[in-house]
Each structure stands twice: as C-alpha cells, then as structure tokens.
Amino acid sequence: MTLLWLLLLPIVGGLLAWVSGKTGTQLPRWISVLALALVFGLTLQVWFQYYSEIDIFTEQAWLIEFERDWIPQLGISFYLALDGLSLLLIALTAFLGLISVVVSWKEIQYRVGFFHFNLLWILAGIIGVFIALDLFLFFFFWEMMLIPMYFLIIIWGHEDKRYAAIKFFLFTQASGLMMLVAILALYFVHGNATGVYTFNYNDLLGTDISASVAMWIMLGFFIAFGVKLPAVPVHTWLPDAHTQAPTAGSVVLAGLLLKTGAYGLIRFVVPLFPEAATQFAFIAMILGVVSILYGAKLAFAQTDFKRLVAYTSVSHMGFVLLGIFAWNDLALQGAVVVIIAHGLSTGALFILAGGIQERIHTRDMDRMGGMWSTVPRMGTVAMFFAMASLGLPGLGNFVGEFLVLIGTFMENILLTVIAAVGIVAATIYSIWIIQRIFHGEPRETWEMPDLNIREMVVMVAMMLALLWIGLYPKPILNTAKPALDILQRGVEEVRMVEQTPVPDPRNEMQIFMSINQLHKSDH
Amino acid sequence: MSTTDLTALLPFIILAATTLIVVLVISFYRNHFITALLTVIGHAAAIAVLPSLSTITPRQVTPLMIIDDYSLFYIGLLTAASLIVSVLMYSYLQRREAQREEFYALLLIATIGSSALVTSSHFITLFIGLEVLTVSLYGMIAYLFTYDRPLEAGIKYLILAAASSAFLLFGMALIFAETGTMLFAELAEKLAADDDLRTVFILTGTGMMVVGIGFKLAVVPFHMWTPDIYEAAPAPVTAYLATVSKGGMFAILLRYFIELNVYAYETICFVFTVIAILSMFTGNILALLQNNVKRILAYSSIAHLGYILVAFLAGGALAAEAVTFYLVAYFITSLGAFGIVGLLIHNEREPEDVQDYRGLYVHRPWLSAVFTAMMLSLAGIPLTAGFIGKFYVLTAGVGAALWILVIVLVVNSAIGLYYYLRIVITMYSEPEETAAASGSLSQSLSVAGGVVLAFLMIILIWLGVYPEPLIAIIQDIAGRFGS
C-alpha cells in the first residue's frame, strides 16, 4: 500500500490544488506542499525502516511490492515494486518537488491551481516511472508525465515557449512510441517462446532472444531513454525546453525528467538485453563522451544563463551514460551519485537563474556583471553551486564523476581520458558563470533585492544535501548497491551462459568476473 | 419466420416502430421536445433489449441476416452513438431556424440501415443496409437547406455516394457472375474449395467493392469529399457521418474479410496496406495545414481510419479485438469533439476557426477540459480510451509483424500530436476581449448537451484507466467470431 500512496498523494493533491485554485492563490500552494511533504516523509520512513535490511547483502530484489490485476487478458498487471535505486530516486523526486513548489511561490501568479495540478501530476508520473515494474504500466506513466510538462512550459513559460513546448513534446512522444513498439516486440518474442504473454518485468528478464532481434528491440528502448537523458545527437529539445520553462519546470526537467532516461537504461536496457547492450556499449560510451564534450563546449558559447545551465546538463548526463554502459560496480554507483548530485546542483542553478530573471527580467549574461556587491548572498550561493558543478572535491558531483571515471577506466582507458577533459571544460564554464554575472564591471546598473528567507531556506537545503553526498556518500551508495548488484548479477549470469562451456582461465572477461565474485564474497 | 427470428430482430422492430411513431406524432402535433424524447426512448429501448438477445445467438434470420454477438455488439454501439447524436442535434436545432422534427425520422432510418449493414450475411443486405443509411444521410446533411453550405454539401455527397454505390454494386455483380451466389458462407466455401476461382472476375469485383467501401470509410484515395462535407454539414450530423456511417461499414468489412478469408489474397492485402499508409500520411499532413477545427477533425478521421486498417490487416482474433476497441474509442472522441463544436453554435455560426476557441478555458473550464480530453484521446495520451486503443492497434500490428505499417503509425502519431495540441493550447491561451469572441464561448449551454458530454468524458477516462471489462466483452465476441 505504501507504493500506492506514493502515487495517490500527488495525484489527489494535484486534483485538490486545481479545484482549490478558485479560492485564491495560497491554498493550492499549501496543498501541494502538504502532499509532497507527505510523499517525502513516507519515502524517508521507508528508507529508515529498510535501511538495516538494505545494508546487508541481499538476494531479495524488491523491498516492497504491490501487485493487482489490471488487464489480465493481455498480461498487464498493476505491478509496483521498490528497490534501493527507486527509493533514492523517489526521495530526490519528492525533495525537488517540494523545492519547485516553494520557488514558484512568487513567480507563478497566473492560474495557480492549474499550475500546481500540472506540477504534481508530473511528479506522480515520474514516481510511477520509478516504481512501475510492468512494462505497460511503465509506459503508461512515461507518457502520463508529458502532457502536464507540456502545459507547464507552454502556459507559464517565457518568450519562445510554444516552439520549445512543441519540440519537447514531439521528441519525447515519438521516441516513446518507438519504445512502445519495442516493448510489444519483446512481449511477443517472450510470449511466442514461452507461451506466457506478459508485461511483467521479472518474467521478461532473461528472455531468450536472437541476437539481431535483441539489438533492434534494445535500440527501441535506447532511443526513448537517450532522448530523455539526453544524449547527443537527440538532445536538441533540451536547451529550448529548459530555457523556456518556468523555474519549477526547469528544476523538474533537469532534476527529474532527465533521470527517468538514466533510470530506464539501468533498469531495462542492460538487464533485459545483456548481450545486445554489451555489443552496443562501445557506441553508447562514445555517445556519452561526445555529450560530455559537446555539451560543455556549447555551454560556454551561451550568453543566456538558463541555456548555459541547460547545456551543462547535457555534459553531466554524458557521464551517466558513460557510467551505465561501462556497467561495473564503480561506474554504476558513480552514475547513481551523478544522477542525484546533478539534480541538486543544476536545479539550484536554474533556481538562481529564475531568481535573477524575476528581479531584472533578463537572462542575458551580457547585461549582467558586477552583481556581487548588490546581491552578496546570491553570489555566494551561486559560487557554491558553480563549484559543485565543476566537480570540486567534497561536493556530490565530484564523488559521482570520479567513480564513473574510475569505473570506465577499467573498461576503456582512452574514452576515460577524453571524458576527463570534460571536467576541465566544466571548470571553465562554471567559473565563467561567476565571472560574467557577479564579477567585473557592472554593464548595467540593477536595483534588486538579495535572496530572501524563503529562497535562502531552499538554497541552504540543497547545499546541505550536496555537502552530505560529497562528504559522506556511504548511505546512498549502500542503498543503491544491493539493487545494482542484483541487476549486475542477472546480466553476468546471461553472459556466463554465453561463454564457452570450458572456462578459459586466460580469458580476460573470466578473470574480471572472478575478481568481481571475490569482491562480492567479501561481504 | 419463427418467433425466435422475430425476437432476434427486436432491435430493428423497435427502431422501425419508433420511426413510425415519430412520423405519426409529427403529422398530428409538432413539438420538437416530444419528438426528440421519443427518439431517445426508442434508441434506449433498442439498446436495452440487446443483452437479453445474447441467449439466442448466433442465429441466422433468413439467409440475409446473421444475428450473432458480433452484430449485437455493433448494433449496440451504433445505436448508442445515434442516441447521442439525437441529443446533440436537439440542442443544435434549438438554436437554428428550421423545421426541426423530421430530422429524427431520418436519423432513425439511417441507424436502422447501418445496423442492418453489420448483420449482413448476404450481398443484398449489405447493399440495402448501405443504401438506407446513405439515402437518409443525404437528407441529414442537407437538412438545414435554407443555408447554402449544408445544401451544397448534401448534393455533393449525393453525387459521390451514388457513384460509389454503383461501384459496389458492380463489384458484387461480378463476383456473383463468377460464383453464382451472394451468400457470404457459400462464397467462402467456393473460394476455399477452388483456388482457380481467384480469377480476374473475382479480383476486379473485389477491387470495385474496395472503391465503394473506401468511399464510405473515407480512406485515401477516396477521401476527397470528407473535409468539405464535414465542414459544411451541421456538427452533430458530421459526428454521425464520422461514427455510425464509418463504423457500420468497417464492422461489415471485417466480417467479410474474416468469413471469406480475404486475408489469403495478397493483392488485396497489399492494396489495403497502401491505402492505410496513404491515409495516415495524407490525413495527418493535410490536417497540419488547416485552420478550421471541423476540417482538422475530418483529416484526422482519415488518419484514424488508417490506424484502424493497421489492426485490421493484422488478421485473426487480435485484429477483431483491436479494431473493435479502437472504434469504440474513436466513436467516443468523435462524438465528443463534434458535439462540442455543435454546442457552441452562436448567432447562426458554428465556431469553426481554431482561434474561435481562444480562451475557452477562462469562460468554460469544464467544457475545455472535455475538449482537451477528446483531443488527447485522439492523440493517444494515457488515461484516455485513445491510449488503450492505440496500444491495442500497435499490439495487433507488432503481433503480426507488420513492421512498415507500425513504423508509419508511430511517425504519424507524432505528426498528429502537433495539431491536436494546437487546438488544446489555443483553448488555454489568453482570451481576446472582444464581444464577438466571448459571446460564442460564454453563452449558456443546453443541459442535455452538457449531460451527454459529461457522460462521454467519464466513459473516455473510465476506458483509459480500467478497460478490462470492455476488453473482456470484446474478447468474448472476437474469440467466437474469429474461429
């Protein structure tokens, strides 16, 4: 039932917020805060309750499950399940969701009820994606979050919102349908082989698919997740959508929506198609490296603050892609940490960009400069998150990117070296932000108030979270580890079967695996 | 003809009796409300007897008609759609100057025709059902003959429909000439027994029938009439054209294909594949270029027929299921969308331009919510019946490995989104503060129309969230039908 509540709270909260919008602007906000606080509280409660169980090496994949028949004729069930990975992502969703409501407190004054309805339904869709383990249900939530996001951009967005919203929608919808076709193909392949037609993830794992078919089906999934992530060359919707969305929309897009793509890769692409994913890994890793460098390069060509931050997202998510397809302990853990840390740091930068725009009605960095003396608190906060973004040790992003690079190093040295250049590039664009906005001679004089208490509370909360991940990432790594281990073991089993029956000790792969096994038995 | 036969024909008898009563009442006492009420009661009664008939199915009533679960389901669907159209038309005619009452007689006759169509087991029933439907439609389209556009549309439809009927008839004649029978069952036997029968005659005959059927379904390249007539006809009649007329034809097409196993003819399947692909692309791409809501919906309906053809071509029980489910979803959304256009009629003008809907959300939040739901369902977004429908169609397509059609469908869904979202977003844009614009949006609406729309919306979401009961029924029907 806990899982159902995680979904119902934002859904019902959203409806209430919409209806209460008639009474004024305050009630929808408080309803949203309450609903999301409950979701967050519930997540934390689950986390504390199961932390001791998660901590140990477990065979049991799911912490909590919830299953009901939905359309049994087609093998569709309402199957929700939660493991450590989903738990972390849901905690992030609730946290950033709360923050989005708070940062919209002053910014959104138009149709407040409907705004919060859309926001909460996006969050419901995202939570659904993280816990749906029936592929049809997963697709259902995957598509469900698009329409409210579209509304969020097109109603409350900035000057070029129509173009951005439609582009966002077409990209995600077209790629989503590709995934649906892939899901159906998998459904029939599994059904024809076993006689059981089902969309249940656990049953579909380990489906015996011929190599060429598996590659096609995997590509269907990969396209959908790659667009969301986003990976170059299908990233072009992202800068537009992020720039034009209202602050809360940008936070949710960068902090959560992109993560659904990463989650999909970890949960579905590699475990469902281990061999195809192995064959494809090199290309995917190249795409990751290209995203890192290309995103970083474009980032410092921007003069629009939000657009700059949007391109840094492309760059950071490149690390996630790289880490996932390296597919070993360290790289995966790193990817998970990047997912969380990037959600916080980029979210905060978007909030700052939104705050500046609210005050001076421009995002153009050519018109800023020398603002530190006017708004010292904002400058300090921006400095902190810029440092986080460039990967300063002691903050979350460093831990994640470092782990990804070590993990990737074990798989491919050359790509790691090139990817590491991305960190240097990140340093340049992050310092660049501070330099252009807060330092130097003011190009225009702006009268503006510094961050108020509400904004400071949000910022401090995000800073603390990043510091926590940077200094003591163990709880997060521990929570994700069993889930990642189980996913990896499933993949290894399939790969082992594919090996020659007589194990060749000189085989590099074998050695690597035995090391891996040893490592596990240490527990 | 035994009592059981007559019982099996009860829906037809009820509808025919209602027609007579309506005509008699009109000749003695003209009252729009009473006429409409009688029509609604007649429809409701016809639907109400359907479940009890399932005990005597399948039953061959004379060689002409087969009453099985499949026909009962479609009679129910068509009659329900017709019922909704009669309520919508009631609200519509209240706001227009016309002799209002006779419309309902035409509507009832047309519904009898399309219901007869789906029970056909013989070419004669097929043809007579179709003609009864079509001839009534001439009248319905041109019903507001004091206005230029409906009259023009009526005449246009008359000429084209008559020509297409001639094709259909000629096609049937050719097949009859070759096989010597017009019964579907006998045709199926003869065709199955003798491969040599796949002669030029049969192929030409079938080809000509395809022309006639294609016209009714408004698939490319027989679609030219659709946008003009959809635009000019009164909105509820357009809804009727889009649903009852097409739905009846599609139901019989499916029956004909499955019973005669036309799927074995590669040429014909190829022709339908081409038709499906062309319909999807033409419908969606031309819809992009329109500014008139009714024309957009007309082109979108062409595309949707293309989608249904994908499922149809998959063949087998799954195809029958997918087609039926998609048709149900399509019926609901078409009725809802055209219903709203009709309800918002103001100063003798339907709000046709997309810009007429600017700011609908401010003036009528509920109506805009219903319209949004209809558009999202057409686009195939979750929580609506259209989503499950599209999923079903794709399932059928992937199951039969029709990869080209599936990919075309996916591409077209993305194209289609653009114009559906365009309508949606216009409703949520800032309203223009002119009296003319807000007049059409802020007028009071008829209660009956509002109730019907609320009902359609509830069903739409119900089927989108919990389609299991309907799927169970459809599977039951299709399972027995396919075997």
CSV table of C-alpha atoms in Angstrom, one decimal, chain B residues 97-278:
chain,number,residue,atom,x,y,z
B,97,GLU,CA,-34.3,28.2,-37.7
B,98,ALA,CA,-35.7,25.1,-39.3
B,99,GLN,CA,-38.5,22.6,-39.4
B,100,ARG,CA,-36.9,20.6,-36.7
B,101,GLU,CA,-38.9,17.5,-36.1
B,102,GLU,CA,-38.4,15.4,-39.3
B,103,PHE,CA,-34.7,15.1,-38.7
B,104,TYR,CA,-35.3,12.4,-36.1
B,105,ALA,CA,-37.1,10.2,-38.5
B,106,LEU,CA,-34.2,10.4,-40.9
B,107,LEU,CA,-31.8,9.7,-38.1
B,108,LEU,CA,-33.7,6.6,-37.0
B,109,ILE,CA,-33.9,5.3,-40.6
B,110,ALA,CA,-30.2,5.8,-41.1
B,111,THR,CA,-29.5,3.9,-37.9
B,112,ILE,CA,-31.7,1.0,-39.0
B,113,GLY,CA,-29.7,1.0,-42.2
B,114,SER,CA,-26.3,0.8,-40.6
B,115,SER,CA,-27.5,-1.8,-38.0
B,116,ALA,CA,-28.7,-3.9,-40.9
B,117,LEU,CA,-25.4,-3.5,-42.5
B,118,VAL,CA,-23.5,-5.1,-39.7
B,119,THR,CA,-25.8,-8.1,-39.7
B,120,SER,CA,-25.2,-8.8,-43.4
B,121,SER,CA,-24.5,-12.4,-44.4
B,122,HIS,CA,-25.6,-11.7,-47.9
B,123,PHE,CA,-24.7,-9.0,-50.5
B,124,ILE,CA,-28.3,-7.9,-50.7
B,125,THR,CA,-28.4,-7.0,-47.0
B,126,LEU,CA,-25.1,-5.3,-47.4
B,127,PHE,CA,-26.3,-3.2,-50.2
B,128,ILE,CA,-29.8,-2.4,-48.9
B,129,GLY,CA,-28.4,-1.5,-45.5
B,130,LEU,CA,-25.8,0.8,-47.0
B,131,GLU,CA,-28.4,2.5,-49.2
B,132,VAL,CA,-30.8,3.0,-46.4
B,133,LEU,CA,-28.0,4.6,-44.5
B,134,THR,CA,-26.7,6.7,-47.3
B,135,VAL,CA,-30.1,8.0,-48.6
B,136,SER,CA,-31.0,9.1,-45.1
B,137,LEU,CA,-27.7,10.8,-44.9
B,138,TYR,CA,-28.3,12.9,-48.0
B,139,GLY,CA,-31.3,14.3,-46.1
B,140,MET,CA,-29.5,14.7,-42.8
B,141,ILE,CA,-26.5,16.6,-44.3
B,142,ALA,CA,-28.7,19.0,-46.3
B,143,TYR,CA,-31.3,19.2,-43.6
B,144,LEU,CA,-30.8,22.9,-43.0
B,145,PHE,CA,-31.5,23.5,-46.7
B,146,THR,CA,-32.2,27.2,-46.2
B,147,TYR,CA,-28.5,27.7,-45.6
B,148,ASP,CA,-26.2,27.4,-48.7
B,149,ARG,CA,-23.4,25.3,-47.3
B,150,PRO,CA,-25.4,22.3,-46.0
B,151,LEU,CA,-27.3,22.1,-49.2
B,152,GLU,CA,-24.2,22.2,-51.3
B,153,ALA,CA,-22.7,19.5,-49.1
B,154,GLY,CA,-25.8,17.4,-49.4
B,155,ILE,CA,-25.7,17.5,-53.2
B,156,LYS,CA,-22.0,16.8,-53.3
B,157,TYR,CA,-22.4,13.8,-51.0
B,158,LEU,CA,-25.4,12.6,-53.1
B,159,ILE,CA,-23.4,12.5,-56.3
B,160,LEU,CA,-20.3,10.9,-54.9
B,161,ALA,CA,-22.1,8.4,-52.8
B,162,ALA,CA,-24.3,7.3,-55.7
B,163,ALA,CA,-21.3,6.8,-57.8
B,164,SER,CA,-19.6,4.8,-55.2
B,165,SER,CA,-22.7,2.7,-54.6
B,166,ALA,CA,-22.6,1.9,-58.3
B,167,PHE,CA,-19.1,0.7,-58.0
B,168,LEU,CA,-20.0,-1.5,-55.0
B,169,LEU,CA,-23.0,-2.9,-56.9
B,170,PHE,CA,-21.0,-3.7,-60.0
B,171,GLY,CA,-18.3,-5.4,-57.9
B,172,MET,CA,-20.9,-7.6,-56.3
B,173,ALA,CA,-22.4,-8.4,-59.7
B,174,LEU,CA,-19.1,-9.5,-61.0
B,175,ILE,CA,-18.5,-11.8,-58.0
B,176,PHE,CA,-22.0,-13.2,-58.4
B,177,ALA,CA,-21.4,-13.8,-62.1
B,178,GLU,CA,-18.4,-15.8,-61.3
B,179,THR,CA,-19.6,-17.8,-58.3
B,180,GLY,CA,-23.3,-17.9,-58.6
B,181,THR,CA,-24.0,-16.9,-55.1
B,182,MET,CA,-24.3,-13.9,-52.9
B,183,LEU,CA,-24.2,-15.6,-49.6
B,184,PHE,CA,-21.0,-15.0,-47.6
B,185,ALA,CA,-20.9,-18.5,-46.3
B,186,GLU,CA,-21.3,-20.1,-49.7
B,187,LEU,CA,-18.9,-17.7,-51.2
B,188,ALA,CA,-16.4,-18.6,-48.6
B,189,GLU,CA,-16.8,-22.3,-49.3
B,190,LYS,CA,-16.5,-21.9,-53.0
B,191,LEU,CA,-13.4,-19.7,-52.7
B,192,ALA,CA,-11.8,-22.1,-50.2
B,193,ALA,CA,-12.6,-25.2,-52.3
B,194,ASP,CA,-11.3,-23.9,-55.6
B,195,ASP,CA,-8.1,-21.9,-56.0
B,196,ASP,CA,-8.8,-21.4,-59.7
B,197,LEU,CA,-11.7,-19.2,-58.7
B,198,ARG,CA,-9.2,-16.4,-57.9
B,199,THR,CA,-9.8,-15.1,-61.3
B,200,VAL,CA,-9.8,-11.7,-62.9
B,201,PHE,CA,-13.6,-11.5,-62.2
B,202,ILE,CA,-13.2,-12.0,-58.5
B,203,LEU,CA,-10.3,-9.7,-58.3
B,204,THR,CA,-12.0,-7.0,-60.3
B,205,GLY,CA,-15.2,-7.4,-58.4
B,206,THR,CA,-13.4,-7.1,-55.1
B,207,GLY,CA,-11.5,-4.2,-56.4
B,208,MET,CA,-14.7,-2.4,-57.3
B,209,MET,CA,-16.1,-3.2,-53.9
B,210,VAL,CA,-13.0,-1.7,-52.4
B,211,VAL,CA,-13.8,1.5,-54.2
B,212,GLY,CA,-17.3,1.6,-52.8
B,213,ILE,CA,-16.2,0.7,-49.3
B,214,GLY,CA,-13.2,3.1,-49.4
B,215,PHE,CA,-15.5,5.9,-50.2
B,216,LYS,CA,-17.7,5.2,-47.2
B,217,LEU,CA,-14.7,4.8,-44.9
B,218,ALA,CA,-13.2,8.0,-46.5
B,219,VAL,CA,-9.7,6.5,-46.8
B,220,VAL,CA,-7.2,7.8,-49.3
B,221,PRO,CA,-7.6,8.0,-52.3
B,222,PHE,CA,-11.4,8.1,-51.9
B,223,HIS,CA,-11.3,10.8,-49.2
B,224,MET,CA,-11.7,14.0,-51.2
B,225,TRP,CA,-15.3,14.6,-50.2
B,226,THR,CA,-14.6,14.3,-46.4
B,227,PRO,CA,-13.3,17.8,-45.4
B,228,ASP,CA,-15.8,19.7,-47.5
B,229,ILE,CA,-18.8,17.7,-46.2
B,230,TYR,CA,-17.6,17.5,-42.6
B,231,GLU,CA,-17.1,21.3,-42.7
B,232,ALA,CA,-20.5,22.1,-44.2
B,233,ALA,CA,-22.8,19.7,-42.5
B,234,PRO,CA,-24.3,20.5,-39.1
B,235,ALA,CA,-21.8,19.4,-36.5
B,236,PRO,CA,-23.9,16.6,-35.0
B,237,VAL,CA,-24.5,15.2,-38.4
B,238,THR,CA,-20.8,15.3,-39.0
B,239,ALA,CA,-20.4,13.3,-35.8
B,240,TYR,CA,-22.9,10.8,-37.2
B,241,LEU,CA,-21.0,10.6,-40.5
B,242,ALA,CA,-17.7,10.1,-38.7
B,243,THR,CA,-19.0,7.4,-36.4
B,244,VAL,CA,-22.2,5.5,-37.4
B,245,SER,CA,-21.6,5.6,-41.1
B,246,LYS,CA,-18.0,4.6,-40.9
B,247,GLY,CA,-18.3,2.3,-38.0
B,248,GLY,CA,-21.1,0.2,-39.7
B,249,MET,CA,-19.1,-0.1,-42.8
B,250,PHE,CA,-15.9,-1.1,-41.0
B,251,ALA,CA,-17.7,-3.8,-39.0
B,252,ILE,CA,-19.1,-5.4,-42.1
B,253,LEU,CA,-15.7,-5.1,-43.9
B,254,LEU,CA,-14.1,-7.0,-41.0
B,255,ARG,CA,-16.8,-9.7,-41.1
B,256,TYR,CA,-16.5,-10.0,-44.8
B,257,PHE,CA,-12.7,-10.3,-44.7
B,258,ILE,CA,-12.7,-12.9,-41.9
B,259,GLU,CA,-15.6,-15.0,-43.2
B,260,LEU,CA,-14.2,-15.1,-46.7
B,261,ASN,CA,-10.7,-15.2,-45.6
B,262,VAL,CA,-9.8,-12.4,-47.9
B,263,TYR,CA,-6.5,-12.2,-46.0
B,264,ALA,CA,-5.3,-15.0,-48.2
B,265,TYR,CA,-5.4,-12.7,-51.2
B,266,GLU,CA,-2.0,-11.0,-51.2
B,267,THR,CA,-3.0,-8.4,-53.8
B,268,ILE,CA,-6.0,-7.2,-51.9
B,269,CYS,CA,-4.0,-7.1,-48.7
B,270,PHE,CA,-1.3,-5.1,-50.5
B,271,VAL,CA,-3.9,-2.7,-51.8
B,272,PHE,CA,-5.2,-2.2,-48.2
B,273,THR,CA,-1.7,-1.7,-46.9
B,274,VAL,CA,-1.1,1.1,-49.4
B,275,ILE,CA,-4.5,2.6,-48.6
B,276,ALA,CA,-3.6,2.5,-44.9
B,277,ILE,CA,-0.2,4.1,-45.3
B,278,LEU,CA,-1.6,6.8,-47.7
